[in-house]
PDB file of C-alpha atoms and ligand atoms in Angstrom:
ATOM      1  CA  UNK H   1      -9.781  13.835   3.249  1.00 50.00           C
ATOM      2  CA  UNK H   2      -7.911  14.899   6.356  1.00 54.00           C
ATOM      3  CA  UNK H   3      -4.394  13.976   5.259  1.00 75.00           C
ATOM      4  CA  UNK H   4      -2.494  14.424   2.009  1.00 89.00           C
ATOM      5  CA  UNK H   5      -3.642  11.534  -0.186  1.00 96.00           C
ATOM      6  CA  UNK H   6      -1.092   8.804  -0.798  1.00 98.00           C
ATOM      7  CA  UNK H   7      -1.136   7.005  -4.143  1.00 98.00           C
ATOM      8  CA  UNK H   8       1.191   4.014  -4.377  1.00 98.00           C
ATOM      9  CA  UNK H   9       1.931   1.986  -7.498  1.00 98.00           C
ATOM     10  CA  UNK H  10       2.613  -1.683  -6.826  1.00 98.00           C
ATOM     11  CA  UNK H  11       4.457  -2.992  -9.858  1.00 98.00           C
ATOM     12  CA  UNK H  12       4.387  -6.605  -8.581  1.00 98.00           C
ATOM     13  CA  UNK H  13       6.608  -8.840 -10.747  1.00 98.00           C
ATOM     14  CA  UNK H  14       6.644  -6.414 -13.651  1.00 98.00           C
ATOM     15  CA  UNK H  15       9.481  -4.301 -14.882  1.00 96.00           C
ATOM     16  CA  UNK H  16      12.967  -4.487 -16.252  1.00 97.00           C
ATOM     17  CA  UNK H  17      15.213  -1.477 -16.805  1.00 97.00           C
ATOM     18  CA  UNK H  18      13.149  -0.694 -19.901  1.00 96.00           C
ATOM     19  CA  UNK H  19      10.431   0.466 -17.501  1.00 96.00           C
ATOM     20  CA  UNK H  20      12.610   3.119 -15.901  1.00 97.00           C
ATOM     21  CA  UNK H  21      11.276   5.547 -18.492  1.00 97.00           C
ATOM     22  CA  UNK H  22       7.799   5.118 -16.941  1.00 98.00           C
ATOM     23  CA  UNK H  23       9.201   5.803 -13.473  1.00 98.00           C
ATOM     24  CA  UNK H  24      10.964   8.923 -14.774  1.00 98.00           C
ATOM     25  CA  UNK H  25       7.765  10.160 -16.407  1.00 98.00           C
ATOM     26  CA  UNK H  26       5.816   9.539 -13.182  1.00 98.00           C
ATOM     27  CA  UNK H  27       8.455  11.428 -11.211  1.00 98.00           C
ATOM     28  CA  UNK H  28       8.425  14.397 -13.601  1.00 97.00           C
ATOM     29  CA  UNK H  29       4.639  14.627 -13.452  1.00 96.00           C
ATOM     30  CA  UNK H  30       4.732  14.274  -9.654  1.00 96.00           C
ATOM     31  CA  UNK H  31       6.793  17.447  -9.419  1.00 94.00           C
ATOM     32  CA  UNK H  32       3.725  19.375 -10.597  1.00 92.00           C
ATOM     33  CA  UNK H  33       1.271  17.529  -8.357  1.00 92.00           C
ATOM     34  CA  UNK H  34       2.632  18.186  -4.910  1.00 91.00           C
ATOM     35  CA  UNK H  35      -0.732  17.951  -3.149  1.00 94.00           C
ATOM     36  CA  UNK H  36      -0.668  14.197  -3.648  1.00 96.00           C
ATOM     37  CA  UNK H  37       2.053  11.977  -2.205  1.00 97.00           C
ATOM     38  CA  UNK H  38       3.133   9.509  -4.875  1.00 98.00           C
ATOM     39  CA  UNK H  39       5.261   6.380  -4.537  1.00 98.00           C
ATOM     40  CA  UNK H  40       6.229   3.299  -6.500  1.00 98.00           C
ATOM     41  CA  UNK H  41       7.037  -0.183  -5.261  1.00 98.00           C
ATOM     42  CA  UNK H  42       8.971  -1.768  -8.126  1.00 98.00           C
ATOM     43  CA  UNK H  43      10.522  -5.248  -7.953  1.00 98.00           C
ATOM     44  CA  UNK H  44      13.678  -5.493  -5.794  1.00 98.00           C
ATOM     45  CA  UNK H  45      15.901  -5.234  -8.883  1.00 98.00           C
ATOM     46  CA  UNK H  46      14.567  -1.791  -9.745  1.00 98.00           C
ATOM     47  CA  UNK H  47      14.528  -0.165  -6.303  1.00 98.00           C
ATOM     48  CA  UNK H  48      17.999   1.289  -6.617  1.00 98.00           C
ATOM     49  CA  UNK H  49      17.692   2.510 -10.222  1.00 98.00           C
ATOM     50  CA  UNK H  50      14.285   4.089  -9.585  1.00 98.00           C
ATOM     51  CA  UNK H  51      15.557   5.777  -6.394  1.00 98.00           C
ATOM     52  CA  UNK H  52      18.598   7.080  -8.245  1.00 97.00           C
ATOM     53  CA  UNK H  53      16.572   8.567 -11.075  1.00 95.00           C
ATOM     54  CA  UNK H  54      13.519   9.872  -9.251  1.00 96.00           C
ATOM     55  CA  UNK H  55      13.601  13.113  -7.288  1.00 95.00           C
ATOM     56  CA  UNK H  56      10.085  13.552  -6.063  1.00 96.00           C
ATOM     57  CA  UNK H  57       8.352  10.226  -5.596  1.00 98.00           C
ATOM     58  CA  UNK H  58       8.772   7.730  -2.769  1.00 98.00           C
ATOM     59  CA  UNK H  59      10.232   4.305  -3.527  1.00 98.00           C
ATOM     60  CA  UNK H  60       9.510   1.118  -1.635  1.00 98.00           C
ATOM     61  CA  UNK H  61       9.816  -2.659  -1.692  1.00 98.00           C
ATOM     62  CA  UNK H  62       7.076  -5.269  -1.991  1.00 98.00           C
ATOM     63  CA  UNK H  63       8.370  -7.582   0.717  1.00 98.00           C
ATOM     64  CA  UNK H  64      11.312  -8.265   3.022  1.00 98.00           C
ATOM     65  CA  UNK H  65      12.606 -11.149   5.137  1.00 98.00           C
ATOM     66  CA  UNK H  66      12.222 -10.944   8.943  1.00 98.00           C
ATOM     67  CA  UNK H  67      15.883 -11.805   9.658  1.00 98.00           C
ATOM     68  CA  UNK H  68      18.758  -9.308   9.499  1.00 94.00           C
ATOM     69  CA  UNK H  69      20.773 -11.615   7.282  1.00 94.00           C
ATOM     70  CA  UNK H  70      22.090 -15.160   7.152  1.00 96.00           C
ATOM     71  CA  UNK H  71      21.548 -18.415   5.318  1.00 98.00           C
ATOM     72  CA  UNK H  72      18.309 -17.567   3.508  1.00 98.00           C
ATOM     73  CA  UNK H  73      18.975 -18.246  -0.150  1.00 98.00           C
ATOM     74  CA  UNK H  74      17.005 -15.982  -2.433  1.00 97.00           C
ATOM     75  CA  UNK H  75      15.671 -13.722   0.324  1.00 98.00           C
ATOM     76  CA  UNK H  76      16.205 -10.006   0.868  1.00 98.00           C
ATOM     77  CA  UNK H  77      16.384  -8.334   4.293  1.00 98.00           C
ATOM     78  CA  UNK H  78      14.785  -5.056   5.342  1.00 98.00           C
ATOM     79  CA  UNK H  79      18.241  -3.498   5.755  1.00 98.00           C
ATOM     80  CA  UNK H  80      19.079  -4.488   2.170  1.00 98.00           C
ATOM     81  CA  UNK H  81      16.015  -2.826   0.677  1.00 98.00           C
ATOM     82  CA  UNK H  82      16.663   0.252   2.821  1.00 98.00           C
ATOM     83  CA  UNK H  83      20.251   0.268   1.571  1.00 98.00           C
ATOM     84  CA  UNK H  84      18.988   0.043  -2.019  1.00 98.00           C
ATOM     85  CA  UNK H  85      16.992   3.215  -1.405  1.00 98.00           C
ATOM     86  CA  UNK H  86      13.566   2.008  -0.263  1.00 98.00           C
ATOM     87  CA  UNK H  87      11.731   4.148   2.266  1.00 98.00           C
ATOM     88  CA  UNK H  88       8.901   1.709   2.903  1.00 98.00           C
ATOM     89  CA  UNK H  89       7.863  -1.866   2.376  1.00 98.00           C
ATOM     90  CA  UNK H  90       4.511  -3.394   1.439  1.00 98.00           C
ATOM     91  CA  UNK H  91       3.790  -6.325   3.744  1.00 98.00           C
ATOM     92  CA  UNK H  92       1.095  -8.991   3.842  1.00 98.00           C
ATOM     93  CA  UNK H  93      -0.168  -8.560   0.295  1.00 98.00           C
ATOM     94  CA  UNK H  94      -2.702 -11.295  -0.482  1.00 98.00           C
ATOM     95  CA  UNK H  95      -0.468 -12.527  -3.303  1.00 98.00           C
ATOM     96  CA  UNK H  96       2.263 -13.168  -0.711  1.00 98.00           C
ATOM     97  CA  UNK H  97      -0.216 -14.706   1.718  1.00 97.00           C
ATOM     98  CA  UNK H  98      -1.595 -17.011  -0.998  1.00 95.00           C
ATOM     99  CA  UNK H  99       1.444 -17.620  -3.194  1.00 97.00           C
ATOM    100  CA  UNK H 100       3.967 -18.015  -0.351  1.00 97.00           C
ATOM    101  CA  UNK H 101       1.794 -19.190   2.520  1.00 96.00           C
ATOM    102  CA  UNK H 102       2.572 -16.093   4.599  1.00 98.00           C
ATOM    103  CA  UNK H 103       0.709 -16.000   7.886  1.00 98.00           C
ATOM    104  CA  UNK H 104      -0.052 -13.023  10.142  1.00 98.00           C
ATOM    105  CA  UNK H 105       2.698 -13.908  12.628  1.00 98.00           C
ATOM    106  CA  UNK H 106       5.393 -13.898   9.937  1.00 98.00           C
ATOM    107  CA  UNK H 107       4.076 -10.605   8.586  1.00 98.00           C
ATOM    108  CA  UNK H 108       4.311  -9.089  12.075  1.00 98.00           C
ATOM    109  CA  UNK H 109       7.934 -10.269  12.293  1.00 98.00           C
ATOM    110  CA  UNK H 110       8.694  -8.739   8.910  1.00 98.00           C
ATOM    111  CA  UNK H 111       7.100  -5.510  10.118  1.00 98.00           C
ATOM    112  CA  UNK H 112       9.339  -5.444  13.168  1.00 98.00           C
ATOM    113  CA  UNK H 113      12.426  -5.963  10.992  1.00 98.00           C
ATOM    114  CA  UNK H 114      11.265  -3.231   8.612  1.00 98.00           C
ATOM    115  CA  UNK H 115      10.787  -0.702  11.431  1.00 97.00           C
ATOM    116  CA  UNK H 116      14.191  -1.577  12.864  1.00 97.00           C
ATOM    117  CA  UNK H 117      15.712  -0.908   9.442  1.00 97.00           C
ATOM    118  CA  UNK H 118      14.045   2.522   9.404  1.00 97.00           C
ATOM    119  CA  UNK H 119      11.393   1.602   6.841  1.00 98.00           C
ATOM    120  CA  UNK H 120       7.744   2.585   6.953  1.00 98.00           C
ATOM    121  CA  UNK H 121       5.179  -0.141   6.440  1.00 98.00           C
ATOM    122  CA  UNK H 122       2.177  -0.507   4.170  1.00 98.00           C
ATOM    123  CA  UNK H 123       0.302  -3.380   5.770  1.00 98.00           C
ATOM    124  CA  UNK H 124      -2.206  -5.093   3.469  1.00 98.00           C
ATOM    125  CA  UNK H 125      -5.393  -6.791   4.528  1.00 98.00           C
ATOM    126  CA  UNK H 126      -8.492  -8.005   2.752  1.00 98.00           C
ATOM    127  CA  UNK H 127     -11.130 -10.699   2.652  1.00 98.00           C
ATOM    128  CA  UNK H 128     -12.001 -13.404   0.109  1.00 97.00           C
ATOM    129  CA  UNK H 129     -15.392 -13.456  -1.588  1.00 97.00           C
ATOM    130  CA  UNK H 130     -16.343 -16.436   0.593  1.00 98.00           C
ATOM    131  CA  UNK H 131     -15.718 -14.419   3.752  1.00 98.00           C
ATOM    132  CA  UNK H 132     -17.675 -11.461   2.378  1.00 98.00           C
ATOM    133  CA  UNK H 133     -20.623 -13.629   1.377  1.00 98.00           C
ATOM    134  CA  UNK H 134     -20.609 -15.213   4.816  1.00 98.00           C
ATOM    135  CA  UNK H 135     -20.912 -11.698   6.337  1.00 98.00           C
ATOM    136  CA  UNK H 136     -17.475 -12.029   7.946  1.00 98.00           C
ATOM    137  CA  UNK H 137     -15.471  -9.460   5.965  1.00 98.00           C
ATOM    138  CA  UNK H 138     -15.003  -6.886   8.741  1.00 98.00           C
ATOM    139  CA  UNK H 139     -14.328  -9.447  11.434  1.00 98.00           C
ATOM    140  CA  UNK H 140     -11.742 -11.150   9.198  1.00 98.00           C
ATOM    141  CA  UNK H 141      -9.950  -7.952   8.191  1.00 98.00           C
ATOM    142  CA  UNK H 142      -9.701  -6.588  11.738  1.00 98.00           C
ATOM    143  CA  UNK H 143      -8.400  -9.924  12.985  1.00 98.00           C
ATOM    144  CA  UNK H 144      -5.826  -9.926  10.204  1.00 98.00           C
ATOM    145  CA  UNK H 145      -4.616  -6.397  11.012  1.00 98.00           C
ATOM    146  CA  UNK H 146      -4.453  -7.083  14.734  1.00 97.00           C
ATOM    147  CA  UNK H 147      -2.405 -10.248  14.254  1.00 98.00           C
ATOM    148  CA  UNK H 148      -0.026  -8.864  11.634  1.00 98.00           C
ATOM    149  CA  UNK H 149       0.848  -5.551  13.295  1.00 97.00           C
ATOM    150  CA  UNK H 150       4.383  -5.554  14.670  1.00 96.00           C
ATOM    151  CA  UNK H 151       4.396  -5.429  18.472  1.00 89.00           C
ATOM    152  CA  UNK H 152       5.079  -2.151  20.247  1.00 86.00           C
ATOM    153  CA  UNK H 153       4.882   0.050  17.182  1.00 92.00           C
ATOM    154  CA  UNK H 154       5.541   3.664  18.157  1.00 90.00           C
ATOM    155  CA  UNK H 155       4.546   6.743  16.170  1.00 93.00           C
ATOM    156  CA  UNK H 156       2.077   4.611  14.244  1.00 95.00           C
ATOM    157  CA  UNK H 157       0.629   7.630  12.458  1.00 94.00           C
ATOM    158  CA  UNK H 158       3.987   8.323  10.881  1.00 94.00           C
ATOM    159  CA  UNK H 159       5.222   4.798  10.259  1.00 97.00           C
ATOM    160  CA  UNK H 160       2.161   2.760   9.402  1.00 98.00           C
ATOM    161  CA  UNK H 161      -0.217   2.754   6.452  1.00 98.00           C
ATOM    162  CA  UNK H 162      -2.989   0.187   6.080  1.00 98.00           C
ATOM    163  CA  UNK H 163      -4.068  -0.971   2.617  1.00 98.00           C
ATOM    164  CA  UNK H 164      -7.504  -2.567   2.435  1.00 98.00           C
ATOM    165  CA  UNK H 165      -7.532  -4.776  -0.629  1.00 98.00           C
ATOM    166  CA  UNK H 166     -10.437  -7.207  -0.978  1.00 98.00           C
ATOM    167  CA  UNK H 167      -8.942 -10.258  -2.693  1.00 98.00           C
ATOM    168  CA  UNK H 168     -11.827 -10.516  -5.148  1.00 98.00           C
ATOM    169  CA  UNK H 169     -11.244  -6.934  -6.312  1.00 98.00           C
ATOM    170  CA  UNK H 170      -7.526  -7.325  -7.075  1.00 97.00           C
ATOM    171  CA  UNK H 171      -6.845  -7.509 -10.798  1.00 96.00           C
ATOM    172  CA  UNK H 172     -10.475  -8.406 -11.462  1.00 97.00           C
ATOM    173  CA  UNK H 173     -11.571  -5.113 -12.981  1.00 96.00           C
ATOM    174  CA  UNK H 174     -14.302  -5.043 -10.340  1.00 96.00           C
ATOM    175  CA  UNK H 175     -13.510  -2.649  -7.501  1.00 98.00           C
ATOM    176  CA  UNK H 176     -15.466  -2.766  -4.252  1.00 98.00           C
ATOM    177  CA  UNK H 177     -18.442  -0.400  -4.138  1.00 98.00           C
ATOM    178  CA  UNK H 178     -18.104   2.894  -2.321  1.00 98.00           C
ATOM    179  CA  UNK H 179     -20.524   1.550   0.325  1.00 98.00           C
ATOM    180  CA  UNK H 180     -18.372  -1.524   0.918  1.00 98.00           C
ATOM    181  CA  UNK H 181     -15.250   0.634   1.105  1.00 98.00           C
ATOM    182  CA  UNK H 182     -16.865   3.160   3.470  1.00 98.00           C
ATOM    183  CA  UNK H 183     -18.042   0.444   5.840  1.00 98.00           C
ATOM    184  CA  UNK H 184     -14.658  -1.307   5.963  1.00 98.00           C
ATOM    185  CA  UNK H 185     -12.551   1.840   6.242  1.00 98.00           C
ATOM    186  CA  UNK H 186     -14.640   3.174   9.079  1.00 98.00           C
ATOM    187  CA  UNK H 187     -14.278  -0.139  10.959  1.00 98.00           C
ATOM    188  CA  UNK H 188     -10.501  -0.059  10.380  1.00 98.00           C
ATOM    189  CA  UNK H 189     -10.306   3.543  11.602  1.00 98.00           C
ATOM    190  CA  UNK H 190     -12.220   2.653  14.742  1.00 98.00           C
ATOM    191  CA  UNK H 191      -9.825  -0.221  15.369  1.00 98.00           C
ATOM    192  CA  UNK H 192      -6.766   2.023  14.825  1.00 97.00           C
ATOM    193  CA  UNK H 193      -8.038   4.674  17.220  1.00 97.00           C
ATOM    194  CA  UNK H 194      -8.749   2.016  19.828  1.00 97.00           C
ATOM    195  CA  UNK H 195      -5.288   0.528  19.344  1.00 96.00           C
ATOM    196  CA  UNK H 196      -3.101   3.630  19.015  1.00 96.00           C
ATOM    197  CA  UNK H 197      -5.188   6.354  20.667  1.00 96.00           C
ATOM    198  CA  UNK H 198      -7.139   9.243  19.180  1.00 96.00           C
ATOM    199  CA  UNK H 199      -4.296  11.191  17.619  1.00 96.00           C
ATOM    200  CA  UNK H 200      -2.008   8.429  16.311  1.00 96.00           C
ATOM    201  CA  UNK H 201      -4.924   6.245  15.226  1.00 97.00           C
ATOM    202  CA  UNK H 202      -6.391   9.091  13.202  1.00 96.00           C
ATOM    203  CA  UNK H 203      -3.046   9.790  11.532  1.00 96.00           C
ATOM    204  CA  UNK H 204      -2.526   6.274  10.111  1.00 97.00           C
ATOM    205  CA  UNK H 205      -3.453   6.402   6.444  1.00 97.00           C
ATOM    206  CA  UNK H 206      -5.873   3.817   5.101  1.00 98.00           C
ATOM    207  CA  UNK H 207      -5.564   3.117   1.382  1.00 98.00           C
ATOM    208  CA  UNK H 208      -8.008   1.208  -0.772  1.00 98.00           C
ATOM    209  CA  UNK H 209      -6.654  -1.201  -3.394  1.00 98.00           C
ATOM    210  CA  UNK H 210      -8.266  -3.484  -5.959  1.00 98.00           C
ATOM    211  CA  UNK H 211      -8.973  -2.474  -9.572  1.00 98.00           C
ATOM    212  CA  UNK H 212      -8.436   1.243  -8.987  1.00 98.00           C
ATOM    213  CA  UNK H 213      -8.271   3.143 -12.266  1.00 98.00           C
ATOM    214  CA  UNK H 214      -8.660   6.682 -13.578  1.00 97.00           C
ATOM    215  CA  UNK H 215     -12.435   6.236 -13.893  1.00 97.00           C
ATOM    216  CA  UNK H 216     -13.145   5.138 -10.315  1.00 98.00           C
ATOM    217  CA  UNK H 217     -10.289   6.795  -8.359  1.00 98.00           C
ATOM    218  CA  UNK H 218     -12.100  10.081  -7.698  1.00 97.00           C
ATOM    219  CA  UNK H 219     -15.198   8.502  -6.183  1.00 97.00           C
ATOM    220  CA  UNK H 220     -13.118   6.059  -4.141  1.00 98.00           C
ATOM    221  CA  UNK H 221     -10.827   8.649  -2.558  1.00 97.00           C
ATOM    222  CA  UNK H 222     -13.830  10.860  -1.839  1.00 96.00           C
ATOM    223  CA  UNK H 223     -15.146   8.174   0.539  1.00 97.00           C
ATOM    224  CA  UNK H 224     -14.750   8.935   4.248  1.00 97.00           C
ATOM    225  CA  UNK H 225     -11.582   7.465   5.794  1.00 98.00           C
ATOM    226  CA  UNK H 226     -10.008   6.699   2.408  1.00 98.00           C
ATOM    227  CA  UNK H 227      -6.590   8.370   2.382  1.00 97.00           C
ATOM    228  CA  UNK H 228      -5.334   7.145  -0.956  1.00 98.00           C
ATOM    229  CA  UNK H 229      -4.963   4.064  -3.118  1.00 98.00           C
ATOM    230  CA  UNK H 230      -2.680   1.112  -3.739  1.00 98.00           C
ATOM    231  CA  UNK H 231      -2.697   0.587  -7.487  1.00 98.00           C
ATOM    232  CA  UNK H 232      -1.503  -2.512  -9.336  1.00 98.00           C
ATOM    233  CA  UNK H 233      -2.181  -2.893 -13.054  1.00 97.00           C
ATOM    234  CA  UNK H 234      -2.950   0.769 -13.681  1.00 98.00           C
ATOM    235  CA  UNK H 235       0.407   1.855 -12.203  1.00 98.00           C
ATOM    236  CA  UNK H 236       2.440   0.153 -14.910  1.00 98.00           C
ATOM    237  CA  UNK H 237       2.258   3.024 -17.345  1.00 97.00           C
ATOM    238  CA  UNK H 238       2.947   6.629 -16.425  1.00 98.00           C
ATOM    239  CA  UNK H 239      -0.108   7.714 -18.371  1.00 97.00           C
ATOM    240  CA  UNK H 240      -2.658   5.525 -16.600  1.00 97.00           C
ATOM    241  CA  UNK H 241      -1.033   6.048 -13.183  1.00 98.00           C
ATOM    242  CA  UNK H 242      -0.867   9.811 -13.489  1.00 97.00           C
ATOM    243  CA  UNK H 243      -4.477   9.933 -14.696  1.00 97.00           C
ATOM    244  CA  UNK H 244      -5.382   8.397 -11.341  1.00 98.00           C
ATOM    245  CA  UNK H 245      -3.298  11.006  -9.527  1.00 97.00           C
ATOM    246  CA  UNK H 246      -4.932  13.786 -11.553  1.00 96.00           C
ATOM    247  CA  UNK H 247      -8.384  12.464 -10.662  1.00 96.00           C
ATOM    248  CA  UNK H 248      -7.403  12.447  -6.978  1.00 96.00           C
ATOM    249  CA  UNK H 249      -5.963  15.946  -7.206  1.00 94.00           C
ATOM    250  CA  UNK H 250      -9.337  17.135  -8.579  1.00 91.00           C
ATOM    251  CA  UNK H 251     -11.076  15.718  -5.518  1.00 89.00           C
ATOM    252  CA  UNK H 252      -8.779  17.724  -3.232  1.00 87.00           C
ATOM    253  CA  UNK H 253      -9.278  20.875  -5.281  1.00 84.00           C
ATOM    254  CA  UNK H 254     -13.084  20.614  -4.910  1.00 79.00           C
TER     255      UNK H 254
HETATM  256  P1  PGA N   1      -4.865  -4.043  -9.083  1.00 84.41           P
HETATM  257  O1  PGA N   1      -3.907  -4.544  -7.902  1.00 84.41           O
HETATM  258  O2  PGA N   1      -4.902  -2.540  -9.027  1.00 84.41           O
HETATM  259  O3  PGA N   1      -4.237  -4.560 -10.337  1.00 84.41           O
HETATM  260  O4  PGA N   1      -6.226  -4.637  -8.819  1.00 84.41           O
HETATM  261  C1  PGA N   1      -3.870  -3.885  -6.663  1.00 84.41           C
HETATM  262  C2  PGA N   1      -2.896  -4.574  -5.736  1.00 84.41           C
HETATM  263  O5  PGA N   1      -2.850  -5.814  -5.698  1.00 84.41           O
HETATM  264  O6  PGA N   1      -2.144  -3.903  -5.014  1.00 84.41           O
END
C-alpha cells in the first residue's frame, strides 16, 4: 500500500445523538492508530456534534445539493455541510443513484459544488450483478467515473477519493473476491493515471466498499491498488469498526 490507508465509516440513515458515544470511542481509539486515516460520514444531523466531540478522525457528509442555496426544500448545500464541520462528502453512492434517481451529470455538478465549498470528494461507483454477469463491470464503472467527475478538477490526488462498491456486495454479507477487486482497482488506477497524469493519478486513493468486516478487511486492503475501505454496517459500532482498523494496521505493520 503506497499511501496511508483510509478507512471511512458510512453511517447511512443511522444514528441519533445516542450514537455519539460510538463516535467518541472511535475517535479515542483512532488516537492510538495514527498509521491509518479514519473518518466517519454520519447523517447530516450528526455532522456538527461529531465534529465538535472528535479530535482525531475526519468527518464528512453523505450527500450535498449542487446549488449554493435557494428554494430547495429539504436539501442541504455543500457550504452548509462544510459549515457544520464536514471536510468531505460522499457522492454518487448507489443508494442515492437508485433511491433518488441520481445520474452521473448531477453527481458531477454536486462534485463541483463540493470542491468550491472546500470539501474533498469520495466518489462512489459500482456495477450491478447483471452488468457483472454480462462481462461489462469494468466498462460500466469506468464510464460512471468519467461521467461523474467534476470538470477541471485540480490537485486530484489531494481532493479526490474513489470508492468502488459493487452494488451486489453492499449490505449483502458477500464481499467481492480479492481477484474481482484487484482487476477493478487496477483498471480504475489506469484510468486515473490517464486522466490526471502519472503523479496525481497515482495519488488518488481507491477504496473498496461492500460487506467489509473485521474478518475480510486485511485481505482486501492487501490487494494491489486498494488504499482503504468504505464501511457501512460494520461502522455502526466502535468495536466492529475499530476491529477493521486494527486488521488494516496489522497489514501495514507486516
Ligand atoms: P456495507 O455498506 O459495508 O454495509 O456493505 C457499504 C456502503 O454502502 O458504503
